[in-house]
PDB file of C-alpha atoms in Angstrom:
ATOM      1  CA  UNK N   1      18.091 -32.182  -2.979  1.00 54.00           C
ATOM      2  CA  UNK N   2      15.959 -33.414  -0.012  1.00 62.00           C
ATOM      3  CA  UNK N   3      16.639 -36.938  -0.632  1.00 75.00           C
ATOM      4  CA  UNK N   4      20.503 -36.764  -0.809  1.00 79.00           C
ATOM      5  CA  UNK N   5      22.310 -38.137   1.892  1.00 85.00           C
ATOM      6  CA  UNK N   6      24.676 -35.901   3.597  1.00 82.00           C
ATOM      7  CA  UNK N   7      27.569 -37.682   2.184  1.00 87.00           C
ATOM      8  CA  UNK N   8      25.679 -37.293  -1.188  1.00 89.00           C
ATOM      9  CA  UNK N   9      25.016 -33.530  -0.397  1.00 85.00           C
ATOM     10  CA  UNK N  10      28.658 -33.030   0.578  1.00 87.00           C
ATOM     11  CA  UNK N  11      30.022 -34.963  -3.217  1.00 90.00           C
ATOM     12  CA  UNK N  12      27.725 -32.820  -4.958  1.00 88.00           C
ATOM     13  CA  UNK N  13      29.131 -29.510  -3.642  1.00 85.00           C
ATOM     14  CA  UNK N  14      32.538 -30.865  -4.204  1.00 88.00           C
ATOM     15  CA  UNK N  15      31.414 -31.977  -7.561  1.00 92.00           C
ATOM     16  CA  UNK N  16      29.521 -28.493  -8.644  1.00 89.00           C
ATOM     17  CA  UNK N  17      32.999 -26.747  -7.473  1.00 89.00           C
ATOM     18  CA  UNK N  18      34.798 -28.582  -9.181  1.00 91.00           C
ATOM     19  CA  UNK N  19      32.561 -27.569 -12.778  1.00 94.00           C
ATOM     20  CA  UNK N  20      32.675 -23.811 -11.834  1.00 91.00           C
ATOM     21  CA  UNK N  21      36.006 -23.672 -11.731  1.00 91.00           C
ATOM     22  CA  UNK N  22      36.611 -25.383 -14.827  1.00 94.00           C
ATOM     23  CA  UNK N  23      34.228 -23.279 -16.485  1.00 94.00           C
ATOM     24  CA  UNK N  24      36.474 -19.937 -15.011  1.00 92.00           C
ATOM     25  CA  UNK N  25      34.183 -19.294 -11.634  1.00 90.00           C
ATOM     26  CA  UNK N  26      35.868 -17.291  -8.819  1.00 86.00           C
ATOM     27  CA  UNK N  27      32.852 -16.855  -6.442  1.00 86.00           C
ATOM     28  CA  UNK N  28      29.571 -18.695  -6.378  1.00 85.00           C
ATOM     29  CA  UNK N  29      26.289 -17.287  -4.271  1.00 83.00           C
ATOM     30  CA  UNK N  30      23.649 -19.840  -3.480  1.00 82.00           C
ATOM     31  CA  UNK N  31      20.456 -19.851  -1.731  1.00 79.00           C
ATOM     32  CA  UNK N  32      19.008 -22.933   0.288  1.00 80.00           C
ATOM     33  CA  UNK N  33      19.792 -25.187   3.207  1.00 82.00           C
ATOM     34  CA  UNK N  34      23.285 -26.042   4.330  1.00 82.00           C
ATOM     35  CA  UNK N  35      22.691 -27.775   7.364  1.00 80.00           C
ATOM     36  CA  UNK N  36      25.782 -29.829   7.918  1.00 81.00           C
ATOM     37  CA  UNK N  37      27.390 -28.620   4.945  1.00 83.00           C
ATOM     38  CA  UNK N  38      29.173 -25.510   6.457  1.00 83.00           C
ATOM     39  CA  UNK N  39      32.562 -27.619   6.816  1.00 84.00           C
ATOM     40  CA  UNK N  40      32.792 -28.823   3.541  1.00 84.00           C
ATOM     41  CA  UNK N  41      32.333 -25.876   1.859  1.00 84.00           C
ATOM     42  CA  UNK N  42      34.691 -24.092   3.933  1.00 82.00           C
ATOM     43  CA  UNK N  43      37.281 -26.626   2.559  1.00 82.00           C
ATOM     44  CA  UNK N  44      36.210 -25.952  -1.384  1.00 82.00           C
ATOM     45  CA  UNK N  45      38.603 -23.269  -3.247  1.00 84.00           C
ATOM     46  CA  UNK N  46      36.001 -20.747  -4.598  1.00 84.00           C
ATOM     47  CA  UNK N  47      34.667 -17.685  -2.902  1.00 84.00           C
ATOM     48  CA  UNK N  48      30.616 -18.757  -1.926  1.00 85.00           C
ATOM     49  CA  UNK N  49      28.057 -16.163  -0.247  1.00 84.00           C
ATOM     50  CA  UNK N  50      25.297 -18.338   0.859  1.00 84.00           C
ATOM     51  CA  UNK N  51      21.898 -17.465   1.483  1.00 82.00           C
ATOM     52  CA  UNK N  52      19.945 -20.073   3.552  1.00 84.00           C
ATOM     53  CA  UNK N  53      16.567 -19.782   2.606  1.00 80.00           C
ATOM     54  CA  UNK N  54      13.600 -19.223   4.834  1.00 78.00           C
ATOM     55  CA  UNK N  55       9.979 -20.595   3.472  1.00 71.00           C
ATOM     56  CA  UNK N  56       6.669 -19.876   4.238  1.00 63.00           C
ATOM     57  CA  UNK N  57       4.659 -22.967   4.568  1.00 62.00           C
ATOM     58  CA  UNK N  58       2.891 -22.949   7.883  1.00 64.00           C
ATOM     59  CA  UNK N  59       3.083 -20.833  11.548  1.00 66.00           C
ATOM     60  CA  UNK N  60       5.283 -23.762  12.765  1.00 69.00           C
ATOM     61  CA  UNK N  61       7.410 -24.739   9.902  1.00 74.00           C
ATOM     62  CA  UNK N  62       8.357 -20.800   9.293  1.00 74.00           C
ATOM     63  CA  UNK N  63       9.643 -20.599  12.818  1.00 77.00           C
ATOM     64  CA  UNK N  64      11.667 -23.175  12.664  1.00 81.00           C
ATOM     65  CA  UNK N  65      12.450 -22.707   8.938  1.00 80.00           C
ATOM     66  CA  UNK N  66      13.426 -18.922  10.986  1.00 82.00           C
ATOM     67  CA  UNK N  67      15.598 -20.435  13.459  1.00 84.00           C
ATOM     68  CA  UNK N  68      17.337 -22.600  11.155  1.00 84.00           C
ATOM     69  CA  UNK N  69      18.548 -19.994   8.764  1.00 84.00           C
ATOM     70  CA  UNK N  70      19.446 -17.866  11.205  1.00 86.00           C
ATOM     71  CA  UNK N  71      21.592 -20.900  12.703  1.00 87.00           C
ATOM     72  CA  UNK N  72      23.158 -22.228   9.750  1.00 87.00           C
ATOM     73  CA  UNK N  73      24.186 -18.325   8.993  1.00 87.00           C
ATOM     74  CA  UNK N  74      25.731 -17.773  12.575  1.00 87.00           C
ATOM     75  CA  UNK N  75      28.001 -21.116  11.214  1.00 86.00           C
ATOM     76  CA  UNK N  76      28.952 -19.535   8.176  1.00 85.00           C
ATOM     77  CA  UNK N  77      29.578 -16.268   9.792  1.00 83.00           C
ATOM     78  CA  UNK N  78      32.570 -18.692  12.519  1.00 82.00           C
ATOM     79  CA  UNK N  79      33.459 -20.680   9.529  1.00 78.00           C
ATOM     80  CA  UNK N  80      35.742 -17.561   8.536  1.00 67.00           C
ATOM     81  CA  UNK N  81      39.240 -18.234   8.277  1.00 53.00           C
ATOM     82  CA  UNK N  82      40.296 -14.939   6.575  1.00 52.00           C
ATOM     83  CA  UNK N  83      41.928 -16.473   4.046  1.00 58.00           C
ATOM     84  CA  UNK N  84      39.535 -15.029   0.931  1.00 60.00           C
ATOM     85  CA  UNK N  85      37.835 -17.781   1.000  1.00 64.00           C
ATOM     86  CA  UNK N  86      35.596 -18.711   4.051  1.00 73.00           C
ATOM     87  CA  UNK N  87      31.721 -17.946   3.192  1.00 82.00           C
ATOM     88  CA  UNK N  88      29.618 -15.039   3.792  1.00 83.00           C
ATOM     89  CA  UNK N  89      26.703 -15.372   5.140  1.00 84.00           C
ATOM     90  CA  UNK N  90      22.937 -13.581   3.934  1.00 81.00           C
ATOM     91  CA  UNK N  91      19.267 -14.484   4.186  1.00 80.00           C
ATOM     92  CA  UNK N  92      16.981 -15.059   1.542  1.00 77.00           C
ATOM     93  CA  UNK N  93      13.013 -15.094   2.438  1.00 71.00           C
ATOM     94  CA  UNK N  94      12.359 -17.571  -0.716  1.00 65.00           C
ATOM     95  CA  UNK N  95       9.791 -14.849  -1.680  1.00 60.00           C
ATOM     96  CA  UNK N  96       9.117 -11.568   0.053  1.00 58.00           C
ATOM     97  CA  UNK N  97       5.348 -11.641  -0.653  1.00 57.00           C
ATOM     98  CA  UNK N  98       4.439 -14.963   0.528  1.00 60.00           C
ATOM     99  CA  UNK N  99       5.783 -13.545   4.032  1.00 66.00           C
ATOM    100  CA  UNK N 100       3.893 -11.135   6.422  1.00 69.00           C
ATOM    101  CA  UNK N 101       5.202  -7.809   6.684  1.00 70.00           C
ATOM    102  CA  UNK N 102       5.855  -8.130  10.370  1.00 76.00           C
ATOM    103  CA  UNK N 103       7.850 -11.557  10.003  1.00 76.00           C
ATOM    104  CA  UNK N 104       9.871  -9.360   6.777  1.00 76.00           C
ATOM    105  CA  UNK N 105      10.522  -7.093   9.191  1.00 82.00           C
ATOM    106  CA  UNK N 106      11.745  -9.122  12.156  1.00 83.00           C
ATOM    107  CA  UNK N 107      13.730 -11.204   9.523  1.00 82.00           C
ATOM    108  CA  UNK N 108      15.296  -7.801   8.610  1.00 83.00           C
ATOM    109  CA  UNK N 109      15.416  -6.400  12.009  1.00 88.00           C
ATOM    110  CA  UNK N 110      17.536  -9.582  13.069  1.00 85.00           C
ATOM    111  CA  UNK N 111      19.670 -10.071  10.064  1.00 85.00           C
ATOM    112  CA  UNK N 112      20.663  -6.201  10.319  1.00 86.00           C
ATOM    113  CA  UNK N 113      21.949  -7.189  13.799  1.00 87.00           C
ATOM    114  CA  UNK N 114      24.331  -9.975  12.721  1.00 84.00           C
ATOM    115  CA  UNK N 115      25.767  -7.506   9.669  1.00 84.00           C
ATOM    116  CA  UNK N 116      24.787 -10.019   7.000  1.00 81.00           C
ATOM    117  CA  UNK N 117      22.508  -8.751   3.858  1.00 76.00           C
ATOM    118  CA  UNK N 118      18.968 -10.134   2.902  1.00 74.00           C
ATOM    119  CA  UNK N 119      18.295 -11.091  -0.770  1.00 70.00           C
ATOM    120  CA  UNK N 120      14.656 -11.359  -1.707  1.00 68.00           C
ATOM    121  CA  UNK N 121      13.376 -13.887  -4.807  1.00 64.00           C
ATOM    122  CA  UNK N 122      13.442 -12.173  -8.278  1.00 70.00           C
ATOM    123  CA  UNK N 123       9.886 -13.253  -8.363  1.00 70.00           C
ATOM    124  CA  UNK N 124       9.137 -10.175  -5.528  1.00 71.00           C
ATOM    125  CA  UNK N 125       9.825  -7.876  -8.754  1.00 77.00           C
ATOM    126  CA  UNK N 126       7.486  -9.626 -11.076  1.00 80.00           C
ATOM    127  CA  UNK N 127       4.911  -8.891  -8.659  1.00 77.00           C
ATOM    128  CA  UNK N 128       5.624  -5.205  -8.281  1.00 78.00           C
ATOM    129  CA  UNK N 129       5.733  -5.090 -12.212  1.00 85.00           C
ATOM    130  CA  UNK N 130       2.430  -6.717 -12.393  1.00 85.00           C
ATOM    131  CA  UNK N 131       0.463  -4.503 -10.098  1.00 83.00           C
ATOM    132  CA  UNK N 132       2.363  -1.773 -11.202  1.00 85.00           C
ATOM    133  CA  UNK N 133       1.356  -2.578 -14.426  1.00 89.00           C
ATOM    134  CA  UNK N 134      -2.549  -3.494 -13.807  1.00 89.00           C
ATOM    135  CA  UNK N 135      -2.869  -0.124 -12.152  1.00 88.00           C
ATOM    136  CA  UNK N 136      -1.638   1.992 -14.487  1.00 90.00           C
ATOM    137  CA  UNK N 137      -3.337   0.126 -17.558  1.00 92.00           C
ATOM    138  CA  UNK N 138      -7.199  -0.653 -15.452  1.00 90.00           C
ATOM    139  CA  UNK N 139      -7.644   0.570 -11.972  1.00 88.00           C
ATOM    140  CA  UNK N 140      -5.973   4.266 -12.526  1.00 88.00           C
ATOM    141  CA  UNK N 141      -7.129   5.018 -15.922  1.00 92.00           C
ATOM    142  CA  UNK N 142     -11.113   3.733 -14.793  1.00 91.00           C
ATOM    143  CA  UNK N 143     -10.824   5.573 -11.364  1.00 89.00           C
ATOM    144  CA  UNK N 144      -9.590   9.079 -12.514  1.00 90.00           C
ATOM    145  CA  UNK N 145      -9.886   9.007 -16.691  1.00 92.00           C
ATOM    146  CA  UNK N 146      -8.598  11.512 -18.925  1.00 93.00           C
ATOM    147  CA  UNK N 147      -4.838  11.993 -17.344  1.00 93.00           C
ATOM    148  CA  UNK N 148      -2.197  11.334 -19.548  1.00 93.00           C
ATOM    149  CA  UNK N 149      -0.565   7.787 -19.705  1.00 92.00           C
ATOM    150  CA  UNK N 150       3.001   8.545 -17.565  1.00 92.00           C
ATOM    151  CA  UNK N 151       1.091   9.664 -14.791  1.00 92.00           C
ATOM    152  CA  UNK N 152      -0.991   6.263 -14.753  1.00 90.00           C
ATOM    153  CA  UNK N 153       2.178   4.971 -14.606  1.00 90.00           C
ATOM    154  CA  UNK N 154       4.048   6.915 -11.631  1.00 89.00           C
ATOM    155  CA  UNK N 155       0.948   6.747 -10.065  1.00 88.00           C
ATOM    156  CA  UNK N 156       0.507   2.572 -10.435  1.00 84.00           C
ATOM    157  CA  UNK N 157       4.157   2.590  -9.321  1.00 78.00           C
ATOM    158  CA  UNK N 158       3.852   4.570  -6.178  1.00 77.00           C
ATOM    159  CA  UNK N 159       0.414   2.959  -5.182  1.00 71.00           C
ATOM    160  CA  UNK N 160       1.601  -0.832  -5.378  1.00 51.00           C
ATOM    161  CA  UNK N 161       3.615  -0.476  -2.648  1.00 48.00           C
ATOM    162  CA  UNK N 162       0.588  -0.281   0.220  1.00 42.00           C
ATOM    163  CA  UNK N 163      -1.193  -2.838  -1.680  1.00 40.00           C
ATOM    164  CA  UNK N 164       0.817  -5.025  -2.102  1.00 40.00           C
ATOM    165  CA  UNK N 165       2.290  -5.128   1.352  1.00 39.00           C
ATOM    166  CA  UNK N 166      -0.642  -5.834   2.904  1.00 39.00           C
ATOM    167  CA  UNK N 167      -0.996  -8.897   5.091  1.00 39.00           C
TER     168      UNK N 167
END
């Protein structure tokens, strides 16, 4: 996607509408960057809740990776026509864990002011399973032995939260 022109990125929206509503698709939600894309999918005839992503790759690059989403959600949130089909607008941290907790928060904090939800990467849950899961089957069971197996588990479950939130 980086190296599409914005002409390009504009026919391939047009082009991916066009398949989900041949395939039956009402309403599409999609997660990434739609800088100078707002307009053109304002135009398209199916429902979209986009989610411009925010990645962590560096102090500088995640503000402005910050400020853009933020931005290009603000022009979804005008781009409303109430017609049914303008855009909604969310945020999606590309993955929850990969972000401090205080940035999370602010994110949060922010997006909660502008009334538009925050989605997190399914990949967030794989981690909870996992340490959920290596707690209740090493760490729990070698720490305090002889307790039966469910309460390895609700106790794995309720102690991955602080670790894994850590910065």
């Amino acid at each position: 996607r980086k190296g599409l022109k914005p002409t390009e990125r504009r026919e391939a929206f047009r082009e991916g509408t066009r398949q989900l509503l041949q395939s039956g698709t009402t309403c599409v939600g999609d997660s990434g960057n739609y800088a100078g894309l707002i307009p053109t999918i304002r135009s398209l005839p199916i429902r979209c809740v986009l989610f411009p992503e925010i990645l962590s790759s560096g102090e500088k690059a995640i503000q402005e990776d910050f400020e853009a989403a933020f931005t290009q959600a603000e022009e979804i949130q005008a781009a409303g026509g109430g017609d049914g089909r303008a855009p909604s607008a969310g945020i999606a941290p590309y993955a929850a864990y990969t972000l401090s907790r205080h940035l999370l928060k602010v994110i949060t904090q922010h997006a909660a002011g502008m009334g538009i939800p925050i989605k997190i990467h399914v990949s967030w849950f794989v981690v909870f399973a996992f340490v959920t899961w290596s707690l209740a089957t090493g760490y729990m069971p070698d720490m305090l032995p002889g307790l039966p197996s469910p309460r390895y588990w609700l106790m794995g479950g309720v102690a991955r939260r602080p670790i894994t939130s850590r910065k």
